[in-house]
PDB file of C-alpha atoms and ligand atoms in Angstrom:
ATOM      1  CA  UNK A   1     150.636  86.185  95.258  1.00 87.00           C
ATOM      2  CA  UNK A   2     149.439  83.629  92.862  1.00 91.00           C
ATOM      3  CA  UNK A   3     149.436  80.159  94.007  1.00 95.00           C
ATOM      4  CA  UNK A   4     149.198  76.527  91.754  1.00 97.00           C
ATOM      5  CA  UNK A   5     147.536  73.442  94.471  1.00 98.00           C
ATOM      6  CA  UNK A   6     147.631  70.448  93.110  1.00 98.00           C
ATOM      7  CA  UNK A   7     145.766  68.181  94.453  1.00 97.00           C
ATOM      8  CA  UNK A   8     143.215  65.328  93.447  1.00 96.00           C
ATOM      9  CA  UNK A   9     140.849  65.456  96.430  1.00 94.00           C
ATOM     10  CA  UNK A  10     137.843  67.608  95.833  1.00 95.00           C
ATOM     11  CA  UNK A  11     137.280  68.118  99.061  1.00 94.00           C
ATOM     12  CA  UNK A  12     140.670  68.751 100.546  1.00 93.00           C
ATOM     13  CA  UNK A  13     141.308  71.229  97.011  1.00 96.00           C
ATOM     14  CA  UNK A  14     137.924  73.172  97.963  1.00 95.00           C
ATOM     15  CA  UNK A  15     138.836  73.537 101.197  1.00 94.00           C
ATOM     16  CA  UNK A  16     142.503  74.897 100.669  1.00 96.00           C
ATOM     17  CA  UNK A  17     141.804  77.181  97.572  1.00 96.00           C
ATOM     18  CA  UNK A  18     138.584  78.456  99.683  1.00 95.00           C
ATOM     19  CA  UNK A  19     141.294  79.190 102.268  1.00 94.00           C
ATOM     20  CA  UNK A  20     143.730  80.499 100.649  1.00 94.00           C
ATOM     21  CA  UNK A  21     141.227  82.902  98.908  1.00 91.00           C
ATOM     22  CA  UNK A  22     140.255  84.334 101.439  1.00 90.00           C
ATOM     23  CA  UNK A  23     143.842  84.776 102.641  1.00 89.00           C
ATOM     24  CA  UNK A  24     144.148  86.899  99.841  1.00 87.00           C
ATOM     25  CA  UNK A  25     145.746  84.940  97.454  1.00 91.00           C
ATOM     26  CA  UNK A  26     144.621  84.049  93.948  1.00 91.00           C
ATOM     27  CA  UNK A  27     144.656  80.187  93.176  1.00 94.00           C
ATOM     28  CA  UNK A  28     144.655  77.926  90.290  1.00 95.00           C
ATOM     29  CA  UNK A  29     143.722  74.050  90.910  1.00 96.00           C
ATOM     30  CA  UNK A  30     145.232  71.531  88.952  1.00 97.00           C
ATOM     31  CA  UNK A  31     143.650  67.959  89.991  1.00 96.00           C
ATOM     32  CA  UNK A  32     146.103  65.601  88.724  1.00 96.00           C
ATOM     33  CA  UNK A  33     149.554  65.481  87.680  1.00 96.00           C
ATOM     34  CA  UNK A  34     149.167  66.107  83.782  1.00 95.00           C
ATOM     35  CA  UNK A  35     147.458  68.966  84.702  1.00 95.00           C
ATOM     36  CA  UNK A  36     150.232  70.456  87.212  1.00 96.00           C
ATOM     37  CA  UNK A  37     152.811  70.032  84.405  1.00 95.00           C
ATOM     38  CA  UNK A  38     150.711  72.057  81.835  1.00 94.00           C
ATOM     39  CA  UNK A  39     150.064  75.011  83.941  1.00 92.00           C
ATOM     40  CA  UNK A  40     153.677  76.572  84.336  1.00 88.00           C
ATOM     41  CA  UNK A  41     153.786  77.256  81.058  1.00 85.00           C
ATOM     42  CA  UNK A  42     150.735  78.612  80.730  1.00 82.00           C
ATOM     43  CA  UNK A  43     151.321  81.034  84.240  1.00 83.00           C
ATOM     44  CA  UNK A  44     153.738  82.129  86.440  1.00 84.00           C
ATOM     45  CA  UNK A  45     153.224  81.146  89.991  1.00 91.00           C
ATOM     46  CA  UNK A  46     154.955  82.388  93.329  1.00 89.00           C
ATOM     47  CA  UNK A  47     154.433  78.961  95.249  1.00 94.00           C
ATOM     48  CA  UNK A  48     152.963  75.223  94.295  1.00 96.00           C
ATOM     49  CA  UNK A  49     151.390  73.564  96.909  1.00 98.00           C
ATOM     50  CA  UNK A  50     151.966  69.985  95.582  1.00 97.00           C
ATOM     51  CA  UNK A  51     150.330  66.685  96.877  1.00 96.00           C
ATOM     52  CA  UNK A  52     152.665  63.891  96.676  1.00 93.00           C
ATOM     53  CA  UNK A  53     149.188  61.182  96.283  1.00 92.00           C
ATOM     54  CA  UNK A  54     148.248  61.887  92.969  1.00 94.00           C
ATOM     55  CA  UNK A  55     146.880  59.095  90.224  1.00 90.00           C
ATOM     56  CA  UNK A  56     149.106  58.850  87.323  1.00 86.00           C
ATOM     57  CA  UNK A  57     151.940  60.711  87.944  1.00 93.00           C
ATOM     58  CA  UNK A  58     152.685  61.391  91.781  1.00 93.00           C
ATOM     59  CA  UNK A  59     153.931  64.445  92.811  1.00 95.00           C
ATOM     60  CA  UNK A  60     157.096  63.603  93.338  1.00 94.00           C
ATOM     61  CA  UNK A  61     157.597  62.621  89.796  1.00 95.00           C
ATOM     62  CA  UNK A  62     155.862  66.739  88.919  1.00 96.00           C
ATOM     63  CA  UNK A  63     158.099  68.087  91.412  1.00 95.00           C
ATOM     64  CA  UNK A  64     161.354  66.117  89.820  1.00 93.00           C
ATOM     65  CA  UNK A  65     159.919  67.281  86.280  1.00 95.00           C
ATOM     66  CA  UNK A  66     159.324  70.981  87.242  1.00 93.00           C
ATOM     67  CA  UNK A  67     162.813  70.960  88.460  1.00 89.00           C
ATOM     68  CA  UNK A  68     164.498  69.432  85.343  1.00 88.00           C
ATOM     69  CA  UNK A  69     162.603  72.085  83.427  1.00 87.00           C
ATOM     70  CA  UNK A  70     164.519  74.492  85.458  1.00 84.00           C
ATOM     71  CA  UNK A  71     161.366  75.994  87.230  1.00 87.00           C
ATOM     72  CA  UNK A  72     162.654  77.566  90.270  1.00 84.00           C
ATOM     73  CA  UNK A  73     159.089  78.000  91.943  1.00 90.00           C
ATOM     74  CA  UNK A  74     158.999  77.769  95.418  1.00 93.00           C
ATOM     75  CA  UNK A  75     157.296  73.969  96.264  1.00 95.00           C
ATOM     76  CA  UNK A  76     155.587  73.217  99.456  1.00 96.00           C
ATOM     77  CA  UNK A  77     155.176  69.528  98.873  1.00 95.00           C
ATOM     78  CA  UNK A  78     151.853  67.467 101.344  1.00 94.00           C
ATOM     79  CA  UNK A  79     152.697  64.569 102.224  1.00 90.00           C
ATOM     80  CA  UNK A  80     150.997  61.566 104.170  1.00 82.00           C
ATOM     81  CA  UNK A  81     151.668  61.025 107.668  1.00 69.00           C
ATOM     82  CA  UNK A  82     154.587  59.054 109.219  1.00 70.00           C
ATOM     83  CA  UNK A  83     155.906  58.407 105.317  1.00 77.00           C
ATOM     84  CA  UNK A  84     159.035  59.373 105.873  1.00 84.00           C
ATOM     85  CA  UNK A  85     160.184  57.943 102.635  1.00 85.00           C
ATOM     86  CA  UNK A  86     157.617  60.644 101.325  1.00 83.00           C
ATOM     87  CA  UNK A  87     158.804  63.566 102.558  1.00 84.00           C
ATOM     88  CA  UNK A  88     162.904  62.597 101.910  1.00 86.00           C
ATOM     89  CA  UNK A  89     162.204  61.792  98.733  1.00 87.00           C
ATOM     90  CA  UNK A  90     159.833  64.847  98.398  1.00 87.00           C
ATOM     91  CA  UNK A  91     162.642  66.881  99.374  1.00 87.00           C
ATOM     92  CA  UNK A  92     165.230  64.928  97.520  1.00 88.00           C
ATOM     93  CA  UNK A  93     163.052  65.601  94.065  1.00 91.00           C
ATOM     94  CA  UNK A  94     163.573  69.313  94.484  1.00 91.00           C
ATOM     95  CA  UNK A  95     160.729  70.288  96.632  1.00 92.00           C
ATOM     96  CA  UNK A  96     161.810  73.423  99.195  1.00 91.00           C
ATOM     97  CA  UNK A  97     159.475  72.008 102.115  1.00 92.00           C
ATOM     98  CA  UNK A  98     156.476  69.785 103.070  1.00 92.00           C
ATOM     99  CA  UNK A  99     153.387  69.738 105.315  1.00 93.00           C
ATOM    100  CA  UNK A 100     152.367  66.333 106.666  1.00 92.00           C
ATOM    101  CA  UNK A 101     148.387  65.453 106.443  1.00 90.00           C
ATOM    102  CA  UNK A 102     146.336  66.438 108.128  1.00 89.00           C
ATOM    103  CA  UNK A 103     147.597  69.964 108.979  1.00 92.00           C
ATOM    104  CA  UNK A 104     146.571  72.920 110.306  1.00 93.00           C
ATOM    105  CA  UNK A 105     145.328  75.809 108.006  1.00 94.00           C
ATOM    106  CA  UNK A 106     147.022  78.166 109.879  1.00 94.00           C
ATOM    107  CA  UNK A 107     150.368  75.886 109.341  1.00 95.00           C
ATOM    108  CA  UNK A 108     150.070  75.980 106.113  1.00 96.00           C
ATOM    109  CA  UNK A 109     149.855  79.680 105.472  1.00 95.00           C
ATOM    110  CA  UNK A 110     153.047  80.060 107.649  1.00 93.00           C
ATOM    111  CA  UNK A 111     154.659  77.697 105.670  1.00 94.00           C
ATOM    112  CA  UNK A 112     153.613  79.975 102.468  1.00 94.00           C
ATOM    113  CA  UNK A 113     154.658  83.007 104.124  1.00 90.00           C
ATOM    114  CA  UNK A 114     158.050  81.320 104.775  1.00 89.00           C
ATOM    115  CA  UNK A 115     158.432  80.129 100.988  1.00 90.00           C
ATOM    116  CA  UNK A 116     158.258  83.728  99.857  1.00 84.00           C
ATOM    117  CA  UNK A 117     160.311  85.046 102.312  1.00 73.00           C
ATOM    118  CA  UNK A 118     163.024  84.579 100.280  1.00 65.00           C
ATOM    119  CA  UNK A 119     162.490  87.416  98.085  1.00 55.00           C
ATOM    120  CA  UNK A 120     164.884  89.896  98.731  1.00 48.00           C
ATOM    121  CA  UNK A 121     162.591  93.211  99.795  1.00 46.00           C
ATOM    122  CA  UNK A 122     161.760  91.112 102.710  1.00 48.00           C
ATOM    123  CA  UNK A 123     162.999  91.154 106.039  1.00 50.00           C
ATOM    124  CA  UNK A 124     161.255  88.523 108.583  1.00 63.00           C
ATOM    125  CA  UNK A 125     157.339  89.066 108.020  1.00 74.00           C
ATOM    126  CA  UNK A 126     157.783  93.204 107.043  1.00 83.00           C
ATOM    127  CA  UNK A 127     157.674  94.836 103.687  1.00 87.00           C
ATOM    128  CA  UNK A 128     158.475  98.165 103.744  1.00 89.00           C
ATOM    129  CA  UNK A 129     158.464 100.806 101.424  1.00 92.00           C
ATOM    130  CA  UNK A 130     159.057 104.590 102.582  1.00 91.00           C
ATOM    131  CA  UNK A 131     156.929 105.009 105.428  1.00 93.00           C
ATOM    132  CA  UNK A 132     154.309 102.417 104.540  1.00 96.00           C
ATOM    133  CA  UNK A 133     154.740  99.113 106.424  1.00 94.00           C
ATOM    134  CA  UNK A 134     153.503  95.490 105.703  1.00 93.00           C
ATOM    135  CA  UNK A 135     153.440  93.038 108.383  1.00 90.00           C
ATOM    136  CA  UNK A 136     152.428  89.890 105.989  1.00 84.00           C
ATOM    137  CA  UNK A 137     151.990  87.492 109.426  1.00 81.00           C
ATOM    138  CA  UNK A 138     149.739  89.298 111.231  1.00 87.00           C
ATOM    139  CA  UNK A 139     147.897  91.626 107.997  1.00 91.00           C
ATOM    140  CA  UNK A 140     148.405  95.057 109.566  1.00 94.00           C
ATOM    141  CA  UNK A 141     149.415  97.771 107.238  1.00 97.00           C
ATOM    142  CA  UNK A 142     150.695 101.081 108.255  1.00 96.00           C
ATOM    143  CA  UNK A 143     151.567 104.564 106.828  1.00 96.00           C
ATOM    144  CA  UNK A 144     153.623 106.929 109.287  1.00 93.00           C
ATOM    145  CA  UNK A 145     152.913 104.691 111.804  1.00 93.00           C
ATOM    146  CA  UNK A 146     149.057 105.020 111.312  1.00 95.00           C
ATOM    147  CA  UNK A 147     146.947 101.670 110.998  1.00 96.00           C
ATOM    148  CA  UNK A 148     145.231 101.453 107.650  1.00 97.00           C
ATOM    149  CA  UNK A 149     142.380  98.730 106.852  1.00 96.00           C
ATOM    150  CA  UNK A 150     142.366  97.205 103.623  1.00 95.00           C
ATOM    151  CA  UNK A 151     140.425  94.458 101.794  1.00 93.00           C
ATOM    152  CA  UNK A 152     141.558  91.037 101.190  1.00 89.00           C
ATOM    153  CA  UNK A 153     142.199  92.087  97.528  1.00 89.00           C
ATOM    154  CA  UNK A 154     143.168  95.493  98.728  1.00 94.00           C
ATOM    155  CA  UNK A 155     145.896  93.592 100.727  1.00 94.00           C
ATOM    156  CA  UNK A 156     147.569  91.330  97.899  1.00 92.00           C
ATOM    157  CA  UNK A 157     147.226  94.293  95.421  1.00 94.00           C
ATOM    158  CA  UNK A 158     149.847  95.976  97.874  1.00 96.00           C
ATOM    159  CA  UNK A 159     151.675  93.032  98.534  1.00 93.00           C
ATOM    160  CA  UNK A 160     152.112  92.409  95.131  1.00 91.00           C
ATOM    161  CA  UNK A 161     153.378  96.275  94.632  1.00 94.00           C
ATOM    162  CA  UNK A 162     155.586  96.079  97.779  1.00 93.00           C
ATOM    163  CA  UNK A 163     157.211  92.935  96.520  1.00 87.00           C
ATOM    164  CA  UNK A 164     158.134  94.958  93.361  1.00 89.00           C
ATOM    165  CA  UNK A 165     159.295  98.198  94.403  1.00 89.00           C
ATOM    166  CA  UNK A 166     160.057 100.600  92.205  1.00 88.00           C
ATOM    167  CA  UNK A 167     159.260  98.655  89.238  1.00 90.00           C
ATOM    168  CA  UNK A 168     156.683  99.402  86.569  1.00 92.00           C
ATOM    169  CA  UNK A 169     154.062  96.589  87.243  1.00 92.00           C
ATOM    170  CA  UNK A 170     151.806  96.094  83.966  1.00 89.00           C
ATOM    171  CA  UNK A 171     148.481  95.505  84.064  1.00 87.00           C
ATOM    172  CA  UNK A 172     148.643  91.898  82.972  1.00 83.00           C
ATOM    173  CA  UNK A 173     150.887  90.973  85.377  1.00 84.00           C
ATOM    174  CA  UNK A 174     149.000  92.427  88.443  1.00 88.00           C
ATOM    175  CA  UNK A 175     146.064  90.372  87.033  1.00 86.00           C
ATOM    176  CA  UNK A 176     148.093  87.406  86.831  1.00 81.00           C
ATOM    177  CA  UNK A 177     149.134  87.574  90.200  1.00 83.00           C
ATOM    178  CA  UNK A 178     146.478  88.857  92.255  1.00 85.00           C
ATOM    179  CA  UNK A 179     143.605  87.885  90.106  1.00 80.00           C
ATOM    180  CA  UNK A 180     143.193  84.849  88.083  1.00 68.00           C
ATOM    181  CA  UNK A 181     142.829  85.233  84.329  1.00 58.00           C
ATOM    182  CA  UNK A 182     139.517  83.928  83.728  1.00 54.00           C
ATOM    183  CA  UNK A 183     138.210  87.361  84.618  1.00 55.00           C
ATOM    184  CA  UNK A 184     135.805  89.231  82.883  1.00 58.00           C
ATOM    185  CA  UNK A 185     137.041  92.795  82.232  1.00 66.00           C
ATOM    186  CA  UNK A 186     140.651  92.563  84.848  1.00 74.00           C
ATOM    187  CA  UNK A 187     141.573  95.958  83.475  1.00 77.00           C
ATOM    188  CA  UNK A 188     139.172  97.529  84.924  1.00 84.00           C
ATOM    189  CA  UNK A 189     138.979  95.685  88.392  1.00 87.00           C
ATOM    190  CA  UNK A 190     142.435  97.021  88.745  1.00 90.00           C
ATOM    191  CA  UNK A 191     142.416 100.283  88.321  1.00 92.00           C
ATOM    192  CA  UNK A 192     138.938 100.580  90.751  1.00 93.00           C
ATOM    193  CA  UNK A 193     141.161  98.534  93.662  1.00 94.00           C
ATOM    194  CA  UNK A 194     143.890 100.635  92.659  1.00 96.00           C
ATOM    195  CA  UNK A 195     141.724 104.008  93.264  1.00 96.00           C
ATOM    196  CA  UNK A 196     140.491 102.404  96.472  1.00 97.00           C
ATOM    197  CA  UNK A 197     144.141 101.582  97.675  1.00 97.00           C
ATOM    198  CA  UNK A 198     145.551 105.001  96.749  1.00 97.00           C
ATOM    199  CA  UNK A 199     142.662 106.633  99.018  1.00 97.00           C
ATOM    200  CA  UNK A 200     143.978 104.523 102.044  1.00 97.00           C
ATOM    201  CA  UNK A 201     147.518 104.985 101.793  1.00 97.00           C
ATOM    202  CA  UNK A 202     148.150 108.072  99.763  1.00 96.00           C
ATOM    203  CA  UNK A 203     145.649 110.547 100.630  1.00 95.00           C
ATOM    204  CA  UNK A 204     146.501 113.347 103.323  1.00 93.00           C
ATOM    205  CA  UNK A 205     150.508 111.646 103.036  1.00 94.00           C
ATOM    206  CA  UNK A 206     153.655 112.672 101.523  1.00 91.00           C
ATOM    207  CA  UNK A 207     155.233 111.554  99.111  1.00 93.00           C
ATOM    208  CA  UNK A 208     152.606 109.602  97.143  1.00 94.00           C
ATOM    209  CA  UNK A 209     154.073 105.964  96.772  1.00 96.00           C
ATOM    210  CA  UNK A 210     151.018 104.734  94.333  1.00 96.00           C
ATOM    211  CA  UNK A 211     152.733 106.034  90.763  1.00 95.00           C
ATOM    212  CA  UNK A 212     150.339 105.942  87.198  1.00 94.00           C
ATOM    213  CA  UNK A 213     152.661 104.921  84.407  1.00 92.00           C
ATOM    214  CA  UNK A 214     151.000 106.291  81.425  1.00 90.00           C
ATOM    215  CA  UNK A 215     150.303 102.786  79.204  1.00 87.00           C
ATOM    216  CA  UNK A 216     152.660 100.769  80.963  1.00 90.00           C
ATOM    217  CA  UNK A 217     150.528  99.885  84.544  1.00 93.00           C
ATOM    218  CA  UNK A 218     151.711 101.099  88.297  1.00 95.00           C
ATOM    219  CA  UNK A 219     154.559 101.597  90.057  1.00 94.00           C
ATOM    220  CA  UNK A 220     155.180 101.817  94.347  1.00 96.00           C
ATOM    221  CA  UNK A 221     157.488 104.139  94.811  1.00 94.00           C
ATOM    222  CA  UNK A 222     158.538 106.521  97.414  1.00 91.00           C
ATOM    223  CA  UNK A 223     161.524 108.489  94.725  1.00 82.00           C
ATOM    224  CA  UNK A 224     160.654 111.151  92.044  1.00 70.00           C
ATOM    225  CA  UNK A 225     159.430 109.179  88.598  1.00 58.00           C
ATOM    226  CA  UNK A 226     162.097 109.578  86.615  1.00 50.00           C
TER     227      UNK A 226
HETATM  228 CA1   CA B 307     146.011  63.193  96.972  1.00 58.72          CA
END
């Protein structure tokens, strides 16, 4: 899952992207307003973790523009605590929910987690395609019922593919998602954490679920290509 912060705070922006990193997700920092409102055209994002305190234009003001664009990204809006003018108007402006300063990392991730709930494969925490199971709360993956370890990159690569069932994934946009562009040879990253993932979850089990489409990318799927 790709994910845009905005936020102006060095500090607070290292820490959360550092976080959030190595929750598996890949993350793009805009540090002020102007900057939030370039990147959506430039990416597609699955959440935006938006400040409200921001110089220039507040995130309220991003979150109101975003919306008027017709940008139907999940928003998880931060806002300062006990301004409960903040948050109303946060939530007035279009924003789908906010965490109040200071908050705990673990908070936030649930709050993530919720966001993207909303995508139709998933039921509660659990992904599940054919016999391979995806608890995205507590990170265990399963195939038949066996526990299988993956990498923090291993992990979002299969998110990513369970979220998309049955659908040829390109290339580009498994890079966009799970990796950040500015990534020296992507292609190739992909198809070695690809190799790696197949090995966990596909060998000694049947059917395979991890499908090559010839020039086109991957595609999860426990049916017959075709
Ligand atoms: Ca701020």
């Amino acid at each position: 899952m790709r994910i845009l912060l905005v936020e102006d705070e060095p500090q607070i922006a290292d820490f959360v992207s550092r976080g959030l990193d190595e929750n598996g997700y890949s993350v793009d920092v805009a540090r002020d307003g102007e900057e939030a409102l370039e990147w959506p055209s430039v990416a597609n994002f699955d959440i935006i973790v938006l400040d409200v305190m921001l110089p220039a234009v507040d995130g309220i003001e991003v979150c109101r523009t975003f919306r008027a664009q017709g940008l139907r990204t999940p928003i998880l809006m931060l806002t300062a605590r006990d301004a409960v003018e903040d948050r109303v108007r946060g939530l007035d402006s279009g924003a789908d929910d906010y965490l109040v300063k200071p908050f705990a990392f673990a908070e936030l991730l649930a709050r993530i987690r919720a966001l993207s709930r909303r995508e139709p494969a998933l039921l509660g925490t659990e992904l599940q395609v054919g016999d391979l199971v995806m608890d995205t709360a507590t990170r265990q993956v399963t195939r038949a019922g066996v526990p299988v370890e993956l990498t923090s990159k291993e992990f979002a690569l299969l998110e990513h593919l369970m979220r998309h069932p049955n659908q040829v994934l390109s290339r580009t946009v498994i890079a966009e998602h799970v990796w950040n562009y500015d990534f020296d040879n992507v292609t190739n990253v992909i198809d070695v954490h690809v190799k790696n993932l197949r090995k966990k979850i596909d060998e000694g089990f049947d059917p395979k679920l991890i499908h090559t489409v010839r020039g086109a990318g991957y595609r999860l799927s426990d049916r017959k290509p075709g």
